[in-house]
mmCIF file of C-alpha atoms in Angstrom:
data_model
loop_
_atom_site.group_PDB
_atom_site.id
_atom_site.type_symbol
_atom_site.label_atom_id
_atom_site.label_comp_id
_atom_site.label_asym_id
_atom_site.label_seq_id
_atom_site.Cartn_x
_atom_site.Cartn_y
_atom_site.Cartn_z
ATOM 1 C CA MET A 10 0.000 0.000 0.000
ATOM 2 C CA VAL A 11 1.482 3.332 -1.024
ATOM 3 C CA ASP A 12 0.359 6.431 0.801
ATOM 4 C CA GLY A 13 -1.003 9.255 -1.272
ATOM 5 C CA CYS A 14 -0.426 7.689 -4.678
ATOM 6 C CA LEU A 15 -3.974 8.157 -5.933
ATOM 7 C CA THR A 16 -5.584 11.340 -7.105
ATOM 8 C CA GLY A 17 -9.149 11.922 -8.160
ATOM 9 C CA MET A 18 -8.139 11.365 -11.764
ATOM 10 C CA GLU A 19 -6.817 7.855 -11.226
ATOM 11 C CA THR A 20 -8.964 5.029 -12.453
ATOM 12 C CA THR A 21 -8.955 1.337 -11.890
ATOM 13 C CA THR A 22 -5.433 0.122 -12.355
ATOM 14 C CA ALA A 23 -3.548 1.898 -9.601
ATOM 15 C CA GLU A 24 -3.643 0.437 -6.152
ATOM 16 C CA GLY A 25 -2.917 2.537 -3.139
ATOM 17 C CA ARG A 26 -4.245 4.949 -0.595
ATOM 18 C CA MET A 27 -6.089 8.206 -1.155
ATOM 19 C CA VAL A 28 -6.450 10.248 2.006
ATOM 20 C CA VAL A 29 -9.817 11.984 2.392
ATOM 21 C CA PRO A 30 -8.978 15.056 4.480
ATOM 22 C CA ALA A 31 -11.343 15.914 7.327
ATOM 23 C CA ARG A 32 -14.549 17.615 6.112
ATOM 24 C CA THR A 33 -13.886 16.838 2.420
ATOM 25 C CA GLY A 34 -14.756 14.186 -0.152
ATOM 26 C CA ARG A 35 -12.804 12.142 -2.672
ATOM 27 C CA GLY A 36 -13.760 9.703 -5.387
ATOM 28 C CA VAL A 37 -12.185 6.927 -7.387
ATOM 29 C CA ARG A 38 -13.247 4.753 -10.291
ATOM 30 C CA VAL A 39 -13.283 1.070 -9.348
ATOM 31 C CA ALA A 40 -13.343 -1.727 -11.912
ATOM 32 C CA ALA A 41 -15.681 -4.680 -11.513
ATOM 33 C CA GLY A 42 -14.105 -7.243 -9.204
ATOM 34 C CA ARG A 43 -11.756 -4.792 -7.462
ATOM 35 C CA ARG A 44 -11.945 -4.266 -3.722
ATOM 36 C CA VAL A 45 -11.877 -0.888 -2.038
ATOM 37 C CA SER A 46 -11.687 -0.088 1.679
ATOM 38 C CA VAL A 47 -12.748 2.928 3.683
ATOM 39 C CA VAL A 48 -10.356 3.365 6.594
ATOM 40 C CA ASP A 49 -11.046 5.429 9.700
ATOM 41 C CA LEU A 50 -7.534 6.764 10.249
ATOM 42 C CA GLU A 51 -8.012 8.284 13.710
ATOM 43 C CA GLY A 52 -11.225 6.536 14.830
ATOM 44 C CA GLY A 53 -14.683 7.866 15.662
ATOM 45 C CA GLN A 54 -15.344 9.288 12.185
ATOM 46 C CA VAL A 55 -18.335 8.772 9.905
ATOM 47 C CA GLY A 56 -17.911 8.364 6.132
ATOM 48 C CA ASP A 57 -20.717 8.936 3.645
ATOM 49 C CA VAL A 58 -20.238 6.432 0.824
ATOM 50 C CA PHE A 59 -21.844 6.937 -2.582
ATOM 51 C CA ALA A 60 -21.551 4.652 -5.606
ATOM 52 C CA PHE A 61 -22.711 5.082 -9.184
ATOM 53 C CA THR A 62 -22.430 2.850 -12.223
ATOM 54 C CA ALA A 63 -19.568 3.992 -14.476
ATOM 55 C CA ASP A 64 -21.989 5.670 -16.902
ATOM 56 C CA MET A 65 -23.717 7.444 -13.945
ATOM 57 C CA SER A 66 -27.104 6.065 -15.001
ATOM 58 C CA GLU A 67 -27.707 4.184 -11.726
ATOM 59 C CA HIS A 68 -26.752 4.814 -8.125
ATOM 60 C CA LEU A 69 -26.432 2.750 -4.989
ATOM 61 C CA SER A 70 -29.842 3.057 -3.311
ATOM 62 C CA ALA A 71 -30.204 2.541 0.422
ATOM 63 C CA ALA A 72 -33.968 2.010 0.071
ATOM 64 C CA HIS A 73 -33.669 -0.632 -2.628
ATOM 65 C CA THR A 74 -30.870 -2.311 -0.645
ATOM 66 C CA ARG A 75 -33.133 -2.517 2.423
ATOM 67 C CA ALA A 76 -35.792 -4.203 0.279
ATOM 68 C CA ALA A 77 -33.228 -6.581 -1.258
ATOM 69 C CA THR A 78 -31.672 -7.620 2.047
ATOM 70 C CA ASP A 79 -34.688 -7.303 4.397
ATOM 71 C CA ARG A 80 -32.384 -5.436 6.782
ATOM 72 C CA LEU A 81 -32.107 -1.895 8.111
ATOM 73 C CA PHE A 82 -28.336 -1.819 7.993
ATOM 74 C CA PRO A 83 -25.529 -3.232 5.826
ATOM 75 C CA ALA A 84 -24.754 -6.906 6.302
ATOM 76 C CA GLN A 85 -21.450 -8.610 5.580
ATOM 77 C CA GLY A 86 -21.586 -10.847 2.522
ATOM 78 C CA ARG A 87 -24.611 -9.063 1.100
ATOM 79 C CA HIS A 88 -24.906 -6.782 -1.891
ATOM 80 C CA PHE A 89 -25.828 -3.140 -2.125
ATOM 81 C CA VAL A 90 -28.126 -2.601 -5.104
ATOM 82 C CA THR A 91 -28.910 0.318 -7.361
ATOM 83 C CA ASP A 92 -32.157 2.169 -7.940
ATOM 84 C CA ARG A 93 -32.696 -0.407 -10.708
ATOM 85 C CA ARG A 94 -32.206 -3.209 -8.161
ATOM 86 C CA ARG A 95 -28.917 -4.427 -9.654
ATOM 87 C CA PRO A 96 -25.953 -5.322 -7.414
ATOM 88 C CA ILE A 97 -23.246 -2.649 -7.467
ATOM 89 C CA LEU A 98 -21.090 -3.381 -4.393
ATOM 90 C CA ALA A 99 -20.669 -6.274 -1.982
ATOM 91 C CA LEU A 100 -19.660 -5.825 1.643
ATOM 92 C CA VAL A 101 -16.781 -8.288 1.851
ATOM 93 C CA SER A 102 -15.072 -7.548 5.180
ATOM 94 C CA ASP A 103 -15.221 -5.233 8.145
ATOM 95 C CA THR A 104 -12.734 -4.772 10.995
ATOM 96 C CA SER A 105 -14.861 -2.066 12.671
ATOM 97 C CA PRO A 106 -17.474 -2.697 15.367
ATOM 98 C CA GLY A 107 -19.907 -3.131 12.458
ATOM 99 C CA ARG A 108 -22.161 -0.137 12.969
ATOM 100 C CA HIS A 109 -23.065 1.449 9.631
ATOM 101 C CA ASP A 110 -26.147 3.472 8.822
ATOM 102 C CA MET A 111 -28.567 3.247 5.884
ATOM 103 C CA LEU A 112 -31.356 5.458 7.279
ATOM 104 C CA ILE A 113 -30.005 9.012 7.274
ATOM 105 C CA PRO A 114 -29.498 11.300 4.246
ATOM 106 C CA ALA A 115 -26.303 13.212 3.543
ATOM 107 C CA CYS A 116 -25.843 16.434 5.488
ATOM 108 C CA ASP A 117 -26.344 19.484 3.291
ATOM 109 C CA PRO A 118 -26.566 23.272 3.562
ATOM 110 C CA ALA A 119 -30.240 23.066 4.660
ATOM 111 C CA ARG A 120 -29.262 20.744 7.494
ATOM 112 C CA TYR A 121 -26.559 23.104 8.748
ATOM 113 C CA ALA A 122 -28.851 26.106 8.420
ATOM 114 C CA SER A 123 -31.391 24.306 10.617
ATOM 115 C CA LEU A 124 -28.658 23.675 13.197
ATOM 116 C CA GLY A 125 -27.718 27.359 13.245
ATOM 117 C CA ALA A 126 -24.390 27.072 11.456
ATOM 118 C CA GLU A 127 -22.987 29.997 9.524
ATOM 119 C CA PRO A 128 -23.431 29.744 5.732
ATOM 120 C CA GLY A 129 -20.518 27.930 4.116
ATOM 121 C CA HIS A 130 -20.317 25.041 6.565
ATOM 122 C CA PRO A 131 -19.000 22.081 4.515
ATOM 123 C CA SER A 132 -21.402 19.202 3.908
ATOM 124 C CA CYS A 133 -21.357 15.651 2.571
ATOM 125 C CA ALA A 134 -23.765 16.600 -0.226
ATOM 126 C CA GLU A 135 -21.422 19.300 -1.494
ATOM 127 C CA ASN A 136 -18.418 17.036 -0.978
ATOM 128 C CA LEU A 137 -20.069 14.424 -3.212
ATOM 129 C CA HIS A 138 -20.630 16.814 -6.089
ATOM 130 C CA ARG A 139 -17.152 18.294 -5.799
ATOM 131 C CA ALA A 140 -15.589 14.822 -5.816
ATOM 132 C CA LEU A 141 -17.619 13.852 -8.879
ATOM 133 C CA ALA A 142 -16.482 17.010 -10.653
ATOM 134 C CA GLU A 143 -12.863 16.151 -9.828
ATOM 135 C CA LEU A 144 -13.473 12.794 -11.541
ATOM 136 C CA GLY A 145 -14.835 14.631 -14.583
ATOM 137 C CA THR A 146 -18.421 13.578 -14.042
ATOM 138 C CA ALA A 147 -21.606 14.732 -12.317
ATOM 139 C CA SER A 148 -24.995 13.626 -11.026
ATOM 140 C CA PRO A 149 -28.221 15.620 -10.672
ATOM 141 C CA LEU A 150 -28.959 13.560 -7.546
ATOM 142 C CA THR A 151 -27.628 13.381 -4.019
ATOM 143 C CA PRO A 152 -28.509 9.753 -3.283
ATOM 144 C CA GLN A 153 -28.998 8.653 0.306
ATOM 145 C CA PRO A 154 -25.522 7.384 1.205
ATOM 146 C CA VAL A 155 -24.314 4.373 3.122
ATOM 147 C CA ASN A 156 -22.933 6.037 6.223
ATOM 148 C CA VAL A 157 -20.051 3.825 7.243
ATOM 149 C CA PHE A 158 -19.112 3.812 10.930
ATOM 150 C CA MET A 159 -22.223 5.924 11.744
ATOM 151 C CA HIS A 160 -23.921 4.733 14.911
ATOM 152 C CA ILE A 161 -27.693 5.185 14.651
ATOM 153 C CA PRO A 162 -29.248 2.630 16.998
ATOM 154 C CA VAL A 163 -32.971 1.959 16.615
ATOM 155 C CA ASP A 164 -34.957 1.614 19.820
ATOM 156 C CA GLY A 165 -38.473 0.587 18.888
ATOM 157 C CA ASP A 166 -39.447 3.253 16.380
ATOM 158 C CA GLU A 167 -36.910 5.831 17.598
ATOM 159 C CA LEU A 168 -33.506 6.673 16.219
ATOM 160 C CA ARG A 169 -30.604 7.964 18.267
ATOM 161 C CA TRP A 170 -27.516 9.752 16.943
ATOM 162 C CA LEU A 171 -24.462 8.489 18.818
ATOM 163 C CA PRO A 172 -20.724 8.970 18.313
ATOM 164 C CA ALA A 173 -19.013 6.550 15.964
ATOM 165 C CA THR A 174 -17.406 3.691 17.883
ATOM 166 C CA THR A 175 -14.611 3.017 15.387
ATOM 167 C CA ARG A 176 -10.994 2.628 16.485
ATOM 168 C CA PRO A 177 -8.038 4.061 14.545
ATOM 169 C CA GLY A 178 -7.368 1.909 11.504
ATOM 170 C CA ASP A 179 -10.758 0.210 11.418
ATOM 171 C CA ALA A 180 -11.799 -0.481 7.837
ATOM 172 C CA ILE A 181 -14.801 -1.658 5.867
ATOM 173 C CA THR A 182 -14.116 -3.293 2.503
ATOM 174 C CA PHE A 183 -16.357 -3.432 -0.539
ATOM 175 C CA GLN A 184 -15.985 -5.291 -3.822
ATOM 176 C CA ALA A 185 -17.288 -3.687 -6.987
ATOM 177 C CA VAL A 186 -19.797 -5.861 -8.835
ATOM 178 C CA VAL A 187 -19.745 -3.583 -11.879
ATOM 179 C CA ASP A 188 -17.424 -0.778 -12.964
ATOM 180 C CA CYS A 189 -18.357 2.081 -10.692
ATOM 181 C CA VAL A 190 -17.632 5.533 -9.356
ATOM 182 C CA PHE A 191 -17.007 5.352 -5.604
ATOM 183 C CA VAL A 192 -17.084 8.500 -3.472
ATOM 184 C CA VAL A 193 -16.353 8.950 0.237
ATOM 185 C CA SER A 194 -17.067 12.099 2.245
ATOM 186 C CA ALA A 195 -15.363 12.459 5.618
ATOM 187 C CA CYS A 196 -18.492 13.812 7.289
ATOM 188 C CA PRO A 197 -18.001 17.417 8.477
ATOM 189 C CA GLN A 198 -20.803 17.183 11.048
ATOM 190 C CA ASP A 199 -19.590 18.932 14.214
ATOM 191 C CA LEU A 200 -22.953 20.169 15.554
ATOM 192 C CA VAL A 201 -24.412 16.712 16.182
ATOM 193 C CA ASP A 202 -22.312 14.206 18.102
ATOM 194 C CA ILE A 203 -21.869 11.521 15.423
ATOM 195 C CA ASN A 204 -18.185 12.384 14.950
ATOM 196 C CA GLY A 205 -17.570 13.137 18.621
ATOM 197 C CA GLY A 206 -17.577 16.848 17.770
ATOM 198 C CA ASP A 207 -14.235 16.564 15.966
ATOM 199 C CA PRO A 208 -14.273 15.583 12.282
ATOM 200 C CA THR A 209 -11.122 13.725 11.216
ATOM 201 C CA PRO A 210 -9.796 12.246 7.954
ATOM 202 C CA LEU A 211 -10.555 8.926 6.332
ATOM 203 C CA ALA A 212 -8.733 7.017 3.616
ATOM 204 C CA ILE A 213 -9.792 5.123 0.516
ATOM 205 C CA ASP A 214 -7.581 2.079 -0.086
ATOM 206 C CA LEU A 215 -7.879 0.592 -3.552
ATOM 207 C CA LEU A 216 -6.682 -2.961 -2.994
ATOM 208 C CA PRO A 217 -4.509 -5.005 -5.357
ATOM 209 C CA ALA A 218 -6.288 -7.139 -7.923
ATOM 210 C CA ASP A 219 -6.530 -10.781 -6.815
ATOM 211 C CA MET B 22 -68.495 14.084 0.634
ATOM 212 C CA VAL B 23 -69.527 13.292 -2.946
ATOM 213 C CA ASP B 24 -68.392 10.021 -4.464
ATOM 214 C CA GLY B 25 -66.424 10.199 -7.679
ATOM 215 C CA CYS B 26 -66.621 13.945 -8.134
ATOM 216 C CA LEU B 27 -62.894 14.489 -8.596
ATOM 217 C CA THR B 28 -60.845 13.702 -11.662
ATOM 218 C CA GLY B 29 -57.132 13.971 -12.137
ATOM 219 C CA MET B 30 -57.597 17.445 -13.557
ATOM 220 C CA GLU B 31 -59.330 18.908 -10.515
ATOM 221 C CA THR B 32 -57.284 21.178 -8.359
ATOM 222 C CA THR B 33 -57.687 22.599 -4.927
ATOM 223 C CA THR B 34 -61.202 23.957 -4.662
ATOM 224 C CA ALA B 35 -63.345 20.860 -5.121
ATOM 225 C CA GLU B 36 -63.920 18.652 -2.147
ATOM 226 C CA GLY B 37 -64.925 15.061 -2.581
ATOM 227 C CA ARG B 38 -63.781 11.527 -3.183
ATOM 228 C CA MET B 39 -61.592 10.172 -5.946
ATOM 229 C CA VAL B 40 -61.539 6.392 -6.077
ATOM 230 C CA VAL B 41 -58.137 4.878 -6.854
ATOM 231 C CA PRO B 42 -59.027 1.617 -8.596
ATOM 232 C CA ALA B 43 -57.076 -1.489 -7.559
ATOM 233 C CA ARG B 44 -53.569 -1.613 -9.101
ATOM 234 C CA THR B 45 -53.704 2.005 -10.361
ATOM 235 C CA GLY B 46 -52.666 5.483 -9.207
ATOM 236 C CA ARG B 47 -54.396 8.846 -9.005
ATOM 237 C CA GLY B 48 -53.240 12.340 -8.105
ATOM 238 C CA VAL B 49 -54.713 15.607 -6.957
ATOM 239 C CA ARG B 50 -53.410 19.102 -6.355
ATOM 240 C CA VAL B 51 -53.864 20.158 -2.736
ATOM 241 C CA ALA B 52 -53.654 23.785 -1.592
ATOM 242 C CA ALA B 53 -51.674 24.732 1.515
ATOM 243 C CA GLY B 54 -53.825 24.196 4.588
ATOM 244 C CA ARG B 55 -56.203 21.676 2.982
ATOM 245 C CA ARG B 56 -56.559 18.191 4.395
ATOM 246 C CA VAL B 57 -56.587 15.029 2.337
ATOM 247 C CA SER B 58 -57.293 11.469 3.434
ATOM 248 C CA VAL B 59 -56.295 8.113 2.012
ATOM 249 C CA VAL B 60 -59.069 5.611 2.689
ATOM 250 C CA ASP B 61 -58.705 1.835 2.548
ATOM 251 C CA LEU B 62 -62.127 1.010 1.107
ATOM 252 C CA GLU B 63 -62.073 -2.758 1.585
ATOM 253 C CA GLY B 64 -59.246 -3.129 4.131
ATOM 254 C CA GLY B 65 -55.869 -4.839 3.962
ATOM 255 C CA GLN B 66 -54.531 -2.639 1.155
ATOM 256 C CA VAL B 67 -51.265 -0.692 0.948
ATOM 257 C CA GLY B 68 -51.107 2.777 -0.623
ATOM 258 C CA ASP B 69 -47.908 4.361 -1.897
ATOM 259 C CA VAL B 70 -48.157 8.096 -1.199
ATOM 260 C CA PHE B 71 -45.974 10.597 -3.055
ATOM 261 C CA ALA B 72 -45.994 14.381 -2.641
ATOM 262 C CA PHE B 73 -44.248 17.115 -4.588
ATOM 263 C CA THR B 74 -44.245 20.869 -4.223
ATOM 264 C CA ALA B 75 -46.599 22.481 -6.762
ATOM 265 C CA ASP B 76 -43.669 23.475 -9.000
ATOM 266 C CA MET B 77 -42.278 19.899 -8.781
ATOM 267 C CA SER B 78 -38.906 21.205 -7.581
ATOM 268 C CA GLU B 79 -39.020 19.301 -4.264
ATOM 269 C CA HIS B 80 -40.472 15.974 -3.189
ATOM 270 C CA LEU B 81 -41.469 14.374 0.080
ATOM 271 C CA SER B 82 -38.348 12.479 1.175
ATOM 272 C CA ALA B 83 -38.647 9.508 3.506
ATOM 273 C CA ALA B 84 -34.946 9.731 4.394
ATOM 274 C CA HIS B 85 -35.054 13.423 5.288
ATOM 275 C CA THR B 86 -38.271 12.824 7.239
ATOM 276 C CA ARG B 87 -36.556 10.104 9.294
ATOM 277 C CA ALA B 88 -33.757 12.550 10.116
ATOM 278 C CA ALA B 89 -36.242 15.301 10.989
ATOM 279 C CA THR B 90 -38.410 13.152 13.258
ATOM 280 C CA ASP B 91 -35.792 10.707 14.608
ATOM 281 C CA ARG B 92 -38.255 7.931 13.815
ATOM 282 C CA LEU B 93 -38.406 5.004 11.390
ATOM 283 C CA PHE B 94 -42.092 5.412 10.670
ATOM 284 C CA PRO B 95 -44.646 8.252 10.360
ATOM 285 C CA ALA B 96 -45.823 9.778 13.628
ATOM 286 C CA GLN B 97 -49.103 11.563 14.212
ATOM 287 C CA GLY B 98 -48.690 15.314 14.628
ATOM 288 C CA ARG B 99 -45.315 15.331 12.890
ATOM 289 C CA HIS B 100 -44.329 16.709 9.519
ATOM 290 C CA PHE B 101 -43.055 14.976 6.440
ATOM 291 C CA VAL B 102 -40.276 17.037 4.864
ATOM 292 C CA THR B 103 -38.879 17.408 1.376
ATOM 293 C CA ASP B 104 -35.438 16.667 0.018
ATOM 294 C CA ARG B 105 -34.690 20.303 0.950
ATOM 295 C CA ARG B 106 -35.843 19.587 4.528
ATOM 296 C CA ARG B 107 -38.948 21.793 4.316
ATOM 297 C CA PRO B 108 -42.288 20.594 5.708
ATOM 298 C CA ILE B 109 -44.689 19.536 2.967
ATOM 299 C CA LEU B 110 -47.376 17.468 4.764
ATOM 300 C CA ALA B 111 -48.450 16.916 8.358
ATOM 301 C CA LEU B 112 -49.974 13.670 9.615
ATOM 302 C CA VAL B 113 -53.062 15.008 11.372
ATOM 303 C CA SER B 114 -55.213 11.951 12.088
ATOM 304 C CA ASP B 115 -55.335 8.222 11.580
ATOM 305 C CA THR B 116 -58.185 5.773 12.194
ATOM 306 C CA SER B 117 -56.134 2.774 11.034
ATOM 307 C CA PRO B 118 -54.042 0.531 13.311
ATOM 308 C CA GLY B 119 -51.223 3.016 12.622
ATOM 309 C CA ARG B 120 -48.812 0.852 10.683
ATOM 310 C CA HIS B 121 -47.242 2.821 7.839
ATOM 311 C CA ASP B 122 -43.893 2.208 6.204
ATOM 312 C CA MET B 123 -41.072 4.623 5.334
ATOM 313 C CA LEU B 124 -38.341 2.045 4.575
ATOM 314 C CA ILE B 125 -39.349 0.357 1.313
ATOM 315 C CA PRO B 126 -39.138 1.841 -2.215
ATOM 316 C CA ALA B 127 -42.002 1.761 -4.711
ATOM 317 C CA CYS B 128 -42.471 -1.507 -6.579
ATOM 318 C CA ASP B 129 -41.355 -1.224 -10.189
ATOM 319 C CA PRO B 130 -40.832 -3.410 -13.265
ATOM 320 C CA ALA B 131 -37.419 -4.564 -11.956
ATOM 321 C CA ARG B 132 -39.057 -5.741 -8.735
ATOM 322 C CA TYR B 133 -41.689 -7.751 -10.566
ATOM 323 C CA ALA B 134 -39.101 -9.213 -12.944
ATOM 324 C CA SER B 135 -37.112 -10.405 -9.907
ATOM 325 C CA LEU B 136 -40.277 -12.039 -8.545
ATOM 326 C CA GLY B 137 -40.873 -13.904 -11.810
ATOM 327 C CA ALA B 138 -43.871 -11.881 -12.993
ATOM 328 C CA GLU B 139 -44.658 -11.600 -16.672
ATOM 329 C CA PRO B 140 -43.670 -8.255 -18.243
ATOM 330 C CA GLY B 141 -46.448 -5.708 -17.966
ATOM 331 C CA HIS B 142 -47.298 -6.305 -14.304
ATOM 332 C CA PRO B 143 -48.527 -2.916 -12.980
ATOM 333 C CA SER B 144 -46.325 -1.154 -10.426
ATOM 334 C CA CYS B 145 -46.477 1.803 -8.066
ATOM 335 C CA ALA B 146 -43.586 3.498 -9.869
ATOM 336 C CA GLU B 147 -45.435 3.412 -13.192
ATOM 337 C CA ASN B 148 -48.687 4.408 -11.471
ATOM 338 C CA LEU B 149 -46.939 7.500 -10.062
ATOM 339 C CA HIS B 150 -45.715 8.686 -13.436
ATOM 340 C CA ARG B 151 -49.043 7.995 -15.123
ATOM 341 C CA ALA B 152 -50.892 9.933 -12.399
ATOM 342 C CA LEU B 153 -48.494 12.858 -12.763
ATOM 343 C CA ALA B 154 -49.050 12.864 -16.527
ATOM 344 C CA GLU B 155 -52.825 12.938 -15.946
ATOM 345 C CA LEU B 156 -52.241 16.050 -13.825
ATOM 346 C CA GLY B 157 -50.257 17.595 -16.668
ATOM 347 C CA THR B 158 -46.909 17.337 -14.926
ATOM 348 C CA ALA B 159 -43.942 14.988 -14.569
ATOM 349 C CA SER B 160 -40.927 14.141 -12.448
ATOM 350 C CA PRO B 161 -37.638 12.535 -13.468
ATOM 351 C CA LEU B 162 -37.597 10.841 -10.040
ATOM 352 C CA THR B 163 -39.466 8.037 -8.363
ATOM 353 C CA PRO B 164 -39.050 9.161 -4.739
ATOM 354 C CA GLN B 165 -39.246 6.602 -1.950
ATOM 355 C CA PRO B 166 -42.930 6.809 -0.991
ATOM 356 C CA VAL B 167 -44.704 6.803 2.333
ATOM 357 C CA ASN B 168 -46.405 3.417 2.223
ATOM 358 C CA VAL B 169 -49.604 3.947 4.156
ATOM 359 C CA PHE B 170 -51.117 0.881 5.826
ATOM 360 C CA MET B 171 -47.994 -1.177 4.929
ATOM 361 C CA HIS B 172 -46.944 -3.446 7.762
ATOM 362 C CA ILE B 173 -43.158 -3.789 7.849
ATOM 363 C CA PRO B 174 -42.235 -4.628 11.438
ATOM 364 C CA VAL B 175 -38.578 -4.323 12.412
ATOM 365 C CA ASP B 176 -37.177 -7.080 14.610
ATOM 366 C CA GLY B 177 -33.652 -6.080 15.608
ATOM 367 C CA ASP B 178 -32.052 -5.368 12.235
ATOM 368 C CA GLU B 179 -34.505 -7.485 10.223
ATOM 369 C CA LEU B 180 -37.559 -6.419 8.268
ATOM 370 C CA ARG B 181 -40.612 -8.570 7.702
ATOM 371 C CA TRP B 182 -43.268 -8.052 5.047
ATOM 372 C CA LEU B 183 -46.688 -8.745 6.536
ATOM 373 C CA PRO B 184 -50.246 -8.220 5.278
ATOM 374 C CA ALA B 185 -51.781 -4.822 5.928
ATOM 375 C CA THR B 186 -53.925 -4.858 9.072
ATOM 376 C CA THR B 187 -56.343 -2.120 7.972
ATOM 377 C CA ARG B 188 -60.098 -2.543 8.267
ATOM 378 C CA PRO B 189 -62.575 -1.326 5.602
ATOM 379 C CA GLY B 190 -62.937 2.429 5.867
ATOM 380 C CA ASP B 191 -59.743 3.060 7.809
ATOM 381 C CA ALA B 192 -58.211 6.391 6.818
ATOM 382 C CA ILE B 193 -55.034 8.389 7.333
ATOM 383 C CA THR B 194 -55.322 12.167 6.971
ATOM 384 C CA PHE B 195 -52.653 14.643 5.940
ATOM 385 C CA GLN B 196 -52.660 18.427 5.874
ATOM 386 C CA ALA B 197 -50.730 20.207 3.141
ATOM 387 C CA VAL B 198 -48.167 22.667 4.496
ATOM 388 C CA VAL B 199 -47.538 24.109 1.038
ATOM 389 C CA ASP B 200 -49.379 23.813 -2.260
ATOM 390 C CA CYS B 201 -48.569 20.328 -3.440
ATOM 391 C CA VAL B 202 -49.181 17.505 -5.867
ATOM 392 C CA PHE B 203 -50.400 14.444 -3.968
ATOM 393 C CA VAL B 204 -50.387 10.997 -5.596
ATOM 394 C CA VAL B 205 -51.642 7.663 -4.277
ATOM 395 C CA SER B 206 -50.982 4.294 -5.876
ATOM 396 C CA ALA B 207 -53.156 1.373 -4.792
ATOM 397 C CA CYS B 208 -50.231 -1.024 -4.638
ATOM 398 C CA PRO B 209 -50.571 -3.840 -7.194
ATOM 399 C CA GLN B 210 -48.252 -6.188 -5.289
ATOM 400 C CA ASP B 211 -49.784 -9.671 -5.450
ATOM 401 C CA LEU B 212 -46.592 -11.753 -5.311
ATOM 402 C CA VAL B 213 -45.567 -10.673 -1.790
ATOM 403 C CA ASP B 214 -48.180 -10.859 0.962
ATOM 404 C CA ILE B 215 -48.416 -7.155 1.874
ATOM 405 C CA ASN B 216 -51.896 -6.860 0.311
ATOM 406 C CA GLY B 217 -53.020 -10.323 1.375
ATOM 407 C CA GLY B 218 -52.520 -11.481 -2.219
ATOM 408 C CA ASP B 219 -55.556 -9.494 -3.408
ATOM 409 C CA PRO B 220 -55.005 -5.826 -4.371
ATOM 410 C CA THR B 221 -58.115 -3.693 -3.803
ATOM 411 C CA PRO B 222 -59.032 -0.007 -4.360
ATOM 412 C CA LEU B 223 -58.316 2.987 -2.181
ATOM 413 C CA ALA B 224 -59.861 6.458 -2.167
ATOM 414 C CA ILE B 225 -58.487 9.974 -1.908
ATOM 415 C CA ASP B 226 -60.842 12.238 0.062
ATOM 416 C CA LEU B 227 -60.140 15.951 -0.328
ATOM 417 C CA LEU B 228 -61.725 17.394 2.795
ATOM 418 C CA PRO B 229 -63.661 20.656 3.054
ATOM 419 C CA ALA B 230 -61.674 23.757 3.885
ATOM 420 C CA ASP B 231 -61.916 24.632 7.577
#
């Protein structure tokens, strides 16, 4: 694994680590069959993960994945599916405590306005679109992400927003089912306690081909 | 209340009932402040409810509503919000057993193909777009609906798909916060047991102004 050898313009052949600085987003193109990890470098940090088919015509859909898996949250060995119900990623391994959210949308300027933040607070929605632009592509949508390491326990019908329980170096690993665009936002939320009040960086590790 | 006095082209002034025949969808424009009910005429029937702002620039978002209410499912007295986190509908009353889903996407041709149905099986997604066309409008999106009367209990992390428990005449009533387009699909699902295997009609009651 080589630190910092990937940029947003790299595609599927280079392996290595792309750091996602705190409060920002980064994307990478991942070829079908390749594995990609999201690493919580310092621990306690949520990552919003988005995936699109290479032609951007379909996106990973949390709602359709819930219907496909009959589960609220991601499950190891299961697929994430698109809005056309086709598998796009598999969850192949996970060294974290295993808490990942599929209920909550990406934070956005409206969310920060409602929390009383000054205009200009970074957000996962904006990070997504910036990362896509850096890859030379775009989407009119902000799909509901898979929020890795985000701890949203469900108690009856009620949701709670708790700090991520990840330790430094914890990683969740996906395998691409089809060629895809994979984006991670290191969630800049510092007004709700999901990142322990202190957003920190993540990393995207594109793993060697088998 | 006058049976059958509304068509898809009516707007906000007429009160009355629009029947939504089994397996089809219907829409109505609802002015801010007006109340509208979805009635399960025969019982045991799921309705997929979609709402858009009058200019179609925002839609009711199940994900953003979960984040706004900290709940998995709709709650009486609470608002449903749009993808821009603005209130669009309030849940003002409910004579049903109170089971309504906000986790499952609309059924669509891909869903029926995966269940082995012949091509051409009706779906809530297609019913939405047909109902919008009958209202002279359109959306590029099929938002995740609010599935009224749909019984999806959550057991730990697992979802189950059970028959609707509604009795004939049970109704859920919304109040429009802003002028909106309101669409109901009488879910045509007959291959999963949510409608007891026998899809039946619903009705949309546009209630008198206060």
